[in-house]
Structures are given as C-alpha cells and as structure tokens.
PDB file of C-alpha atoms and ligand atoms in Angstrom:
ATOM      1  CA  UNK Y 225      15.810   5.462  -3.327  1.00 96.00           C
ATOM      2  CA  UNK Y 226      13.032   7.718  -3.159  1.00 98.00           C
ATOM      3  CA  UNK Y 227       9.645   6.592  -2.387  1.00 98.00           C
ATOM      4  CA  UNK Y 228       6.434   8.017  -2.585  1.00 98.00           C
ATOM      5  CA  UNK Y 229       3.657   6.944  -0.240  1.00 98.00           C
ATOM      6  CA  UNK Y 230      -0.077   6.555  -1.485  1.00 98.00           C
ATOM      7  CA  UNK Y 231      -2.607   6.169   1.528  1.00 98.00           C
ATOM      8  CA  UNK Y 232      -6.152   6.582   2.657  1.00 97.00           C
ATOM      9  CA  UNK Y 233      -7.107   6.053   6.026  1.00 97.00           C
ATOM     10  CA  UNK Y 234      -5.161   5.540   9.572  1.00 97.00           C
ATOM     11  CA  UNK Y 235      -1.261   5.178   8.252  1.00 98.00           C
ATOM     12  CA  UNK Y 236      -0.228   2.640  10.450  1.00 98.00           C
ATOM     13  CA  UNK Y 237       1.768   1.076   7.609  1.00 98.00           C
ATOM     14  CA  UNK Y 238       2.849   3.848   6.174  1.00 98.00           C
ATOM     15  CA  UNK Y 239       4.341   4.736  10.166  1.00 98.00           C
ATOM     16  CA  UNK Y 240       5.986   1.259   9.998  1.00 98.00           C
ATOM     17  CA  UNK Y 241       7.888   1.968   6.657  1.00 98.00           C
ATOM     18  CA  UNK Y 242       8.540   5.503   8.185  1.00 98.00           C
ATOM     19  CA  UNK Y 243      10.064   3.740  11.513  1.00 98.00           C
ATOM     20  CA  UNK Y 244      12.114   1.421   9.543  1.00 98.00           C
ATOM     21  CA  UNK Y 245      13.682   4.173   7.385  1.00 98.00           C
ATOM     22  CA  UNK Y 246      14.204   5.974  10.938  1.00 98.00           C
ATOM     23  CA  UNK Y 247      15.949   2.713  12.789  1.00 98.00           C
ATOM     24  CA  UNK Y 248      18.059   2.407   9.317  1.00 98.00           C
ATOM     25  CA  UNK Y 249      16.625  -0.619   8.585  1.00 98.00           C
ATOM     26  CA  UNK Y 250      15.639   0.574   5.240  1.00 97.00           C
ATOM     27  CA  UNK Y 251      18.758   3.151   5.470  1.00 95.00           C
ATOM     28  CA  UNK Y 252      18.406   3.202   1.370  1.00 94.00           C
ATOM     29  CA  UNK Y 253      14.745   4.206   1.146  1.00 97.00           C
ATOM     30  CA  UNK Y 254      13.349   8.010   2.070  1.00 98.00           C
ATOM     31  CA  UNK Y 255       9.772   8.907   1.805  1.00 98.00           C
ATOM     32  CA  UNK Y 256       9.655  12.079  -0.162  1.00 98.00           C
ATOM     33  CA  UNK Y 257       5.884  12.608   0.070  1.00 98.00           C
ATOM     34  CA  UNK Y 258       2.504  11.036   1.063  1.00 98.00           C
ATOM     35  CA  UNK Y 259      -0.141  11.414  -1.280  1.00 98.00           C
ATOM     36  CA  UNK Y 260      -3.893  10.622   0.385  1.00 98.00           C
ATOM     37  CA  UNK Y 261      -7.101   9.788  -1.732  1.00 98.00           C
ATOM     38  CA  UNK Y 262      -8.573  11.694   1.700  1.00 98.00           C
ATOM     39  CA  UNK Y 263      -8.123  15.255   3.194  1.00 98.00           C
ATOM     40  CA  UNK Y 264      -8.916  14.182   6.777  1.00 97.00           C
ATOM     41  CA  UNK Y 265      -6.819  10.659   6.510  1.00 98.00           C
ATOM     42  CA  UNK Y 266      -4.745  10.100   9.987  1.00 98.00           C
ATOM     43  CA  UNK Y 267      -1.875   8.938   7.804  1.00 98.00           C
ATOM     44  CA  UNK Y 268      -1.465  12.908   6.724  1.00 98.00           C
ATOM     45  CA  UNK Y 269      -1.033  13.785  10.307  1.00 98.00           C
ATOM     46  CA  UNK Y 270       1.496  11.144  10.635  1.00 98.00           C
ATOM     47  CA  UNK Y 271       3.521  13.009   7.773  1.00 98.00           C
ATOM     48  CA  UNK Y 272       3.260  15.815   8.979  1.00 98.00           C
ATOM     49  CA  UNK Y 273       4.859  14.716  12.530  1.00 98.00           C
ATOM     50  CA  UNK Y 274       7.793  13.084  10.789  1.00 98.00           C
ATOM     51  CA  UNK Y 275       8.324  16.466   8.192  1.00 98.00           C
ATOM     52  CA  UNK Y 276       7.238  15.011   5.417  1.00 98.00           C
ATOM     53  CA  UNK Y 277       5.218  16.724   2.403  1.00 98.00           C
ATOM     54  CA  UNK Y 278       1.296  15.108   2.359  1.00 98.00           C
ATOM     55  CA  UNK Y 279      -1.043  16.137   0.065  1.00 98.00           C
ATOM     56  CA  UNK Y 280      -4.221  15.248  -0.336  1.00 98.00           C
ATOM     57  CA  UNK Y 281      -5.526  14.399  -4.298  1.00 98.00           C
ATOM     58  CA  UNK Y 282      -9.476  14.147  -3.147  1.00 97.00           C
ATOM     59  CA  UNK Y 283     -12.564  13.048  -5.713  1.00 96.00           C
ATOM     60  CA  UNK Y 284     -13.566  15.998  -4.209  1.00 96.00           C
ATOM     61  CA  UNK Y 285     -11.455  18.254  -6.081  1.00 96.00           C
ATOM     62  CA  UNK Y 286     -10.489  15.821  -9.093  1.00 96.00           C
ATOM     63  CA  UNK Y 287     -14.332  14.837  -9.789  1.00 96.00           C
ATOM     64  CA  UNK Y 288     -12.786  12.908 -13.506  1.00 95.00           C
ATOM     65  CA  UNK Y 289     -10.747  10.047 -12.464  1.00 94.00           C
ATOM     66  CA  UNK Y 290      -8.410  10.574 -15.468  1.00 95.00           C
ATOM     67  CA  UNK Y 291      -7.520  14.220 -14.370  1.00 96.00           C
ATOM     68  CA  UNK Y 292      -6.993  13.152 -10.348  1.00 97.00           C
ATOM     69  CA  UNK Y 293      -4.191  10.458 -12.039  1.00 97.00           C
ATOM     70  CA  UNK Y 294      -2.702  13.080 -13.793  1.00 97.00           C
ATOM     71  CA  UNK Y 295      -2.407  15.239 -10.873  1.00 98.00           C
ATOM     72  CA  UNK Y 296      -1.200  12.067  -8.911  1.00 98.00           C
ATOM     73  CA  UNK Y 297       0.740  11.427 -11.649  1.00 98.00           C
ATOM     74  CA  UNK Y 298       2.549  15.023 -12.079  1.00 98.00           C
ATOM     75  CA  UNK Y 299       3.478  14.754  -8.246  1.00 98.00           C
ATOM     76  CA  UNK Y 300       5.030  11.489  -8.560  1.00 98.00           C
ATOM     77  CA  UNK Y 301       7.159  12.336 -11.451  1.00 98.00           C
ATOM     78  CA  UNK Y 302       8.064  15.964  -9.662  1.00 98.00           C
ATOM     79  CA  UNK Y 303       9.509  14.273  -6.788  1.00 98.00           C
ATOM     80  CA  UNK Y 304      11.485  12.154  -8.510  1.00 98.00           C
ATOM     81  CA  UNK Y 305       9.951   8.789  -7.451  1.00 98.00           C
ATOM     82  CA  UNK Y 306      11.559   5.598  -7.473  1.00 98.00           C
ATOM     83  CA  UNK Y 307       8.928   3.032  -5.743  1.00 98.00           C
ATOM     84  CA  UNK Y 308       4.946   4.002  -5.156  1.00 98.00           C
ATOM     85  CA  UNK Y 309       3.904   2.280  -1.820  1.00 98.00           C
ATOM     86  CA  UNK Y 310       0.458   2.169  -1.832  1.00 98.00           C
ATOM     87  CA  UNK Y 311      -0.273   1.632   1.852  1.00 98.00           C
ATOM     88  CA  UNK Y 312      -3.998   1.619   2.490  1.00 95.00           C
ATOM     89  CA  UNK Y 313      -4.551   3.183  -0.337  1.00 96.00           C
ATOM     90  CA  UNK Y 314      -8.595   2.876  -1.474  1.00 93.00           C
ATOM     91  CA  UNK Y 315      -8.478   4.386  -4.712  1.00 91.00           C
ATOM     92  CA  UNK Y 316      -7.711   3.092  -8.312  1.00 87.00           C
ATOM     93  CA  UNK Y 317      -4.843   3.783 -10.500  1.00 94.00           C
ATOM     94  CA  UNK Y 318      -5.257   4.718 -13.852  1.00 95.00           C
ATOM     95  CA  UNK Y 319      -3.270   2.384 -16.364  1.00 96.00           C
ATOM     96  CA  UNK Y 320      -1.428   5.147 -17.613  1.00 96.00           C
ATOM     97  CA  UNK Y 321       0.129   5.720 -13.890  1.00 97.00           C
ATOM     98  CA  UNK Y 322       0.224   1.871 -13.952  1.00 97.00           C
ATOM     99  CA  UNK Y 323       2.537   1.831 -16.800  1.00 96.00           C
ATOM    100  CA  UNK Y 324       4.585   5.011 -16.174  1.00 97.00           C
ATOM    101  CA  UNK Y 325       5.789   3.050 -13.130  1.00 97.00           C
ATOM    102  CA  UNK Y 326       5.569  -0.359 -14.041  1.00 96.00           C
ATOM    103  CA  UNK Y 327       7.005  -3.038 -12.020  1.00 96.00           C
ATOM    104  CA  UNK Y 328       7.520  -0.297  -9.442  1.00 98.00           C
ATOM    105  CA  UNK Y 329       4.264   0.021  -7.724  1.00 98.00           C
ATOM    106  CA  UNK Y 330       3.796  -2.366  -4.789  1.00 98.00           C
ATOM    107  CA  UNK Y 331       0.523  -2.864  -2.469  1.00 97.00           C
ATOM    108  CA  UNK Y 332      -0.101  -4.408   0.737  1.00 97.00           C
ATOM    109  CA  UNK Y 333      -3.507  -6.531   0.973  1.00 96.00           C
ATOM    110  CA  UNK Y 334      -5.000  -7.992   3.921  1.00 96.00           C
ATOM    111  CA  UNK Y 335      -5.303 -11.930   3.171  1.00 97.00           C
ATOM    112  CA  UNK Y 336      -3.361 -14.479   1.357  1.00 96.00           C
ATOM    113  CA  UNK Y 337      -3.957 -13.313  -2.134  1.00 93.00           C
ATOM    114  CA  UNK Y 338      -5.070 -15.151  -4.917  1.00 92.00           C
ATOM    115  CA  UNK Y 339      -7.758 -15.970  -2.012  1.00 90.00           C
ATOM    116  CA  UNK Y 340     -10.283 -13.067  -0.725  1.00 89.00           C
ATOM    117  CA  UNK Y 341      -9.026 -10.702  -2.792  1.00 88.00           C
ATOM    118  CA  UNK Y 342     -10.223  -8.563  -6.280  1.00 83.00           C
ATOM    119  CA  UNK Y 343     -12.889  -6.089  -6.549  1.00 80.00           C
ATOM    120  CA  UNK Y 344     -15.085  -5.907  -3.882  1.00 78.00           C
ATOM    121  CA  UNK Y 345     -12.686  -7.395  -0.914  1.00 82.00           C
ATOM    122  CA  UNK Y 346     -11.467  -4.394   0.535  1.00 80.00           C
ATOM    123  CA  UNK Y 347     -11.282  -3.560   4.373  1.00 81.00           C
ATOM    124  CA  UNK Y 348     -13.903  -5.483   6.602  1.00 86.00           C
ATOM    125  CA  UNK Y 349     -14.783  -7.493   3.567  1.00 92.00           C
ATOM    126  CA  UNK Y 350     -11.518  -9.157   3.752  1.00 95.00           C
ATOM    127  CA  UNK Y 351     -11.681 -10.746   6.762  1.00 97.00           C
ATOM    128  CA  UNK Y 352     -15.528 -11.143   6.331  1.00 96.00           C
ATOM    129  CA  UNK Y 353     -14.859 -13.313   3.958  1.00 96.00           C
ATOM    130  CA  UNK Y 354     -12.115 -15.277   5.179  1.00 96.00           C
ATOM    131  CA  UNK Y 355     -14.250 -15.754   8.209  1.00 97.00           C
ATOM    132  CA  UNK Y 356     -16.943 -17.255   6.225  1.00 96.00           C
ATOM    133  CA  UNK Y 357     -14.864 -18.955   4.179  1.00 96.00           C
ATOM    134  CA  UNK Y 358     -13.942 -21.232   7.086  1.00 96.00           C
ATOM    135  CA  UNK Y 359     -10.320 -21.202   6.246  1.00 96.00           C
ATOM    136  CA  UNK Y 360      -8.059 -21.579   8.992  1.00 97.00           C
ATOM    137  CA  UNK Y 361      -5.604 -19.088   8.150  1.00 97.00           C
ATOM    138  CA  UNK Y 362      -5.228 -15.772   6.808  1.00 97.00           C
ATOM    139  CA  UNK Y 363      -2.505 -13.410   6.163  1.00 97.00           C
ATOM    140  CA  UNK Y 364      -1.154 -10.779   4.134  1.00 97.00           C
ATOM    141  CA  UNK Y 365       0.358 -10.349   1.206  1.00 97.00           C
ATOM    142  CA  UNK Y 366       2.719  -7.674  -0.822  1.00 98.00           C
ATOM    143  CA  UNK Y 367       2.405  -7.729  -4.596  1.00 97.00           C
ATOM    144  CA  UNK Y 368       3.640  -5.567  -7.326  1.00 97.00           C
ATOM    145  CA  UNK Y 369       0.049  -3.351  -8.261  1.00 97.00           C
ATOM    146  CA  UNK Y 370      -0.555  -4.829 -11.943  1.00 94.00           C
ATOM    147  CA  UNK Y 371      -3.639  -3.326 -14.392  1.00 92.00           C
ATOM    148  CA  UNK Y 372      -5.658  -5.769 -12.239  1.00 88.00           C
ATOM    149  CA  UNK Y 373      -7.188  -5.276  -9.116  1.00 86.00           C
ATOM    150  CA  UNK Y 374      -4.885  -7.391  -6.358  1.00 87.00           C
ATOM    151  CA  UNK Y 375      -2.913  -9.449  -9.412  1.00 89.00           C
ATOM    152  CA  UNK Y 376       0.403  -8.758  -9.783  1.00 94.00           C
ATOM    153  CA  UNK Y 377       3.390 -10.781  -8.898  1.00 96.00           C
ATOM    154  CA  UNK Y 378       3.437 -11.634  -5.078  1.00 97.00           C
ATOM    155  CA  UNK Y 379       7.010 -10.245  -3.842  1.00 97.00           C
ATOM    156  CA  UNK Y 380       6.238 -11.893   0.112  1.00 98.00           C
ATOM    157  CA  UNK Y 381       3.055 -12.999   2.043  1.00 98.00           C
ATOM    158  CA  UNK Y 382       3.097 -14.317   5.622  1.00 98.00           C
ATOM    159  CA  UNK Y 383       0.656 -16.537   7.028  1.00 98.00           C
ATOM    160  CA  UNK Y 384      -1.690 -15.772  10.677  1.00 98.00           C
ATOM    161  CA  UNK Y 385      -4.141 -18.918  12.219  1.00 98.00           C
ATOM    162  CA  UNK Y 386      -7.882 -17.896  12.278  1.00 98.00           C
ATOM    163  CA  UNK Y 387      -8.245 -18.651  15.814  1.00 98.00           C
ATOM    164  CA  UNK Y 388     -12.079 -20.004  17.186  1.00 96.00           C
ATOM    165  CA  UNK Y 389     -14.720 -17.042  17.888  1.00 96.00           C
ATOM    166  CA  UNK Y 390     -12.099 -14.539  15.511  1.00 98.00           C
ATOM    167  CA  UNK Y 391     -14.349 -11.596  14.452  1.00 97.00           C
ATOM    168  CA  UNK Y 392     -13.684  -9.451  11.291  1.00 97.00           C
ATOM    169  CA  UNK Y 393     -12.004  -6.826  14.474  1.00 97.00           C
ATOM    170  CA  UNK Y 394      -9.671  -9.457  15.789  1.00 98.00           C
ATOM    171  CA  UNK Y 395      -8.542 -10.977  12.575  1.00 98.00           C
ATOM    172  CA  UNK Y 396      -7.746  -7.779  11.319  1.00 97.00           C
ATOM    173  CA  UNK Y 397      -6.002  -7.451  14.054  1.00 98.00           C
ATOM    174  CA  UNK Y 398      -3.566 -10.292  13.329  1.00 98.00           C
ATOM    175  CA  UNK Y 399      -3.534  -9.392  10.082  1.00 98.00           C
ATOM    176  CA  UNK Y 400      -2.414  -6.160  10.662  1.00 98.00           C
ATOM    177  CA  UNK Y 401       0.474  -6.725  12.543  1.00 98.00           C
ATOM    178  CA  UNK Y 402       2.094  -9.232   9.800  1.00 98.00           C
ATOM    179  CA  UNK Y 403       1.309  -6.544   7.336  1.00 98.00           C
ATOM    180  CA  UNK Y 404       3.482  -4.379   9.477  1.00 98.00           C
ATOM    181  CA  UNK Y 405       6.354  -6.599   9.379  1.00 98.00           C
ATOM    182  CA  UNK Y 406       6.377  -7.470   5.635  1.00 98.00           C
ATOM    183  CA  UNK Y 407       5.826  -3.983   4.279  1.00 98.00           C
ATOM    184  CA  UNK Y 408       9.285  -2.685   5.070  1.00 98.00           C
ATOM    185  CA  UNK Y 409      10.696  -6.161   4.424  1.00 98.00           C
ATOM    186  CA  UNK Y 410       9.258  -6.179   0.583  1.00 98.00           C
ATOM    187  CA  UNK Y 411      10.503  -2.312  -0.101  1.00 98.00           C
ATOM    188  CA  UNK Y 412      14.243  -3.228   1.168  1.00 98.00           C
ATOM    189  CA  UNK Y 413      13.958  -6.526  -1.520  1.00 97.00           C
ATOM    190  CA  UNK Y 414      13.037  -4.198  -3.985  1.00 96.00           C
ATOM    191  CA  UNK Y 415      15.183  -1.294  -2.991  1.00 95.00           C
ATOM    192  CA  UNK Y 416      18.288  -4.314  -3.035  1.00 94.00           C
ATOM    193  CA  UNK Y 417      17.158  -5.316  -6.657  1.00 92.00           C
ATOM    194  CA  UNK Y 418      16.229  -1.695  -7.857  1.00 90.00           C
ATOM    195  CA  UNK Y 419      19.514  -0.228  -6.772  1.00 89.00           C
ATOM    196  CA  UNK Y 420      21.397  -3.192  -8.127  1.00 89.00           C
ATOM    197  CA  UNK Y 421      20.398  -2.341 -11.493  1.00 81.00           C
ATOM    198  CA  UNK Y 422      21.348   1.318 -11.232  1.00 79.00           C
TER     199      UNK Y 422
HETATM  200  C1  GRF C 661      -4.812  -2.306   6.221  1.00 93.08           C
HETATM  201  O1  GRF C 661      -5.434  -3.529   6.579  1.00 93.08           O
HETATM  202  C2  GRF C 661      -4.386  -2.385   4.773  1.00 93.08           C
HETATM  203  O2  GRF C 661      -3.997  -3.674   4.365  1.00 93.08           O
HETATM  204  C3  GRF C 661      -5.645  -2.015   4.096  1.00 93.08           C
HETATM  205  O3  GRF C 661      -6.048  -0.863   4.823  1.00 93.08           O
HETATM  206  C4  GRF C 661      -5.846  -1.157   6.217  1.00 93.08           C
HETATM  207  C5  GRF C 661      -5.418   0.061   6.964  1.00 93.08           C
HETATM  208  O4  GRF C 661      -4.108   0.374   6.634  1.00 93.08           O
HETATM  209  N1  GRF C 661      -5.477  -1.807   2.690  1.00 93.08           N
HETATM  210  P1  GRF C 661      -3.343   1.643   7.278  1.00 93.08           P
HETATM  211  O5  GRF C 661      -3.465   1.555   8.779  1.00 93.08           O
HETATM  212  O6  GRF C 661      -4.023   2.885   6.738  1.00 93.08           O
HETATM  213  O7  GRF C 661      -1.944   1.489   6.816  1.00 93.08           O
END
C-alpha cells in the first residue's frame, strides 16, 4: 500500500511510520514520497536519509491556495497513492484533494479531540489550552482528515495524565511520544481494512 507523507516541521512522526515500515511492522505500507508545506522542514532531511523522494510544495512558490492543491494534488495521484498521512502537516487541504481521497486521508493531533482542537489549536496552543483548561489528561488522537478542521471519524486516541507544574514543553512531550505509538498503529488498521477490500 503506498503512502504518501504530508509534513511541515521536525518529522519525528513521519521517522516513526518510516521505522515501523523498516522493522516490518507495517511490512504492507511503503512511503513513496514526502511532500512538505516547508523547504527547510527537518522531516525533508529525514527523507532524504531513508531514500525517499521529498518535495517541498511552499506558499512561496504556490502563492493561490487552489493552484498549491493542485500541484499537491498532481503528485499524489502520480505516485499512485493509497493513504495521505498528514504528519505535522500545518497547511490546509483543499476540498477537492479532500474528496479525491476521501476516507483515505488520516491526521495525527495533539490532544484528545473533540476537546482542544479546530481552528486555532495548533502546536503550543494545544497544550496551552489543555493546561488552562485544568483537565487532567491529554492525549492524542488519529482521525480520518474530513472538510472540517480536526472532525473526522476518530480511528484511535490514547490517553497521557497532565502531571502538577506540566508546561506546554513537557506536555508536549508526553504527548508526543503516544502520538508516536498510535501513528503506525492507525495506518496498519487502515492498511488491514484498505487491502481487505482490494
Ligand atoms: C506534533 O505534535 C504533531 O501532532 C503536530 O506537529 C507536531 C510535530 O510533529 N501536528 P512532527 O515532529 O513534525 O511529526
């Protein structure tokens, strides 16, 4: 199943898929590109070390949103892509690429979505919020990317304590490392379902 990456900033869940596909936990799943809303994202080095194609689609050189999701668009259909992964990714999808791929775009977000999530909540604001909130746990969650912003069906979400004196740094933290572990767990459910119905 072929699967085609969409990231932003550091990568570190796009490296966890990438070492799952590599320890054969995902041994159905390869990533045949990374495509980065950023042309200095640490995630592009990271696909370049494993030998996979990154390319950066940048506001910079698409100024008109509808002409970047073409271009985004053309590459995903070029490679043949099964599943989008957007991993990190801070940029939004137009609803054509929505529907092109529907039910086959999935998303990793930092908290326990339907809470701290939507426009607005995106990296430090997460947690910031959470924090504030006074909740006394967090998490993450995978969910299949809907024309909302953080709507869609939740495929898997796994729960971390806010622990006393947490900053936005530590709880991301915590946060972090669960999304690590249920990324490559939600891409083999749907790579089990997805192949099924081949
Ligand atoms: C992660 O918290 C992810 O949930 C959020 O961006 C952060 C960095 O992800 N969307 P990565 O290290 O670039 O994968």
């Amino acid at each position: 199943m072929k699967i085609s990456v969409l990231v932003s900033g550091g990568g570190s869940n796009l490296q966890s898929v990438i070492d799952h596909i590599k320890s054969g936990f995902l041994d159905q799943a390869i990533i045949v590109q990374v495509i980065s809303s950023s042309a200095d994202a640490y995630a592009l080095e990271r696909a370049k070390n494993e030998g996979i194609p990154g390319i950066a689609v940048t506001r910079q050189q698409w100024p008109e949103e509808e002409k970047r999701n073409e271009e985004i668009l053309r590459l995903l259909t070029e490679a043949g892509t099964d599943l989008i992964v957007l991993a990190g990714y801070m940029s939004i999808l137009s609803p054509e690429l929505i529907s092109a791929y529907s039910d086959r775009i999935i998303n990793i977000h930092p908290s326990l979505i339907p809470r701290h999530c939507g426009k607005g909540y995106y990296g430090k604001r997460v947690h910031r919020s959470v924090l504030e909130s006074g909740d006394l746990k967090s998490g993450a969650t995978v969910h299949y990317v809907d024309e909302g912003i953080d709507t869609g069906r939740i495929i898997l979400q796994e729960t971390v304590p806010v622990e006393p004196g947490d900053t936005e740094d530590s709880l991301a933290a915590r946060v972090l490392a669960v999304e690590h572990k249920i990324l490559p767990r939600a891409v083999k459910l749907f790579c089990e379902e997805y192949l099924k119905g081949k």
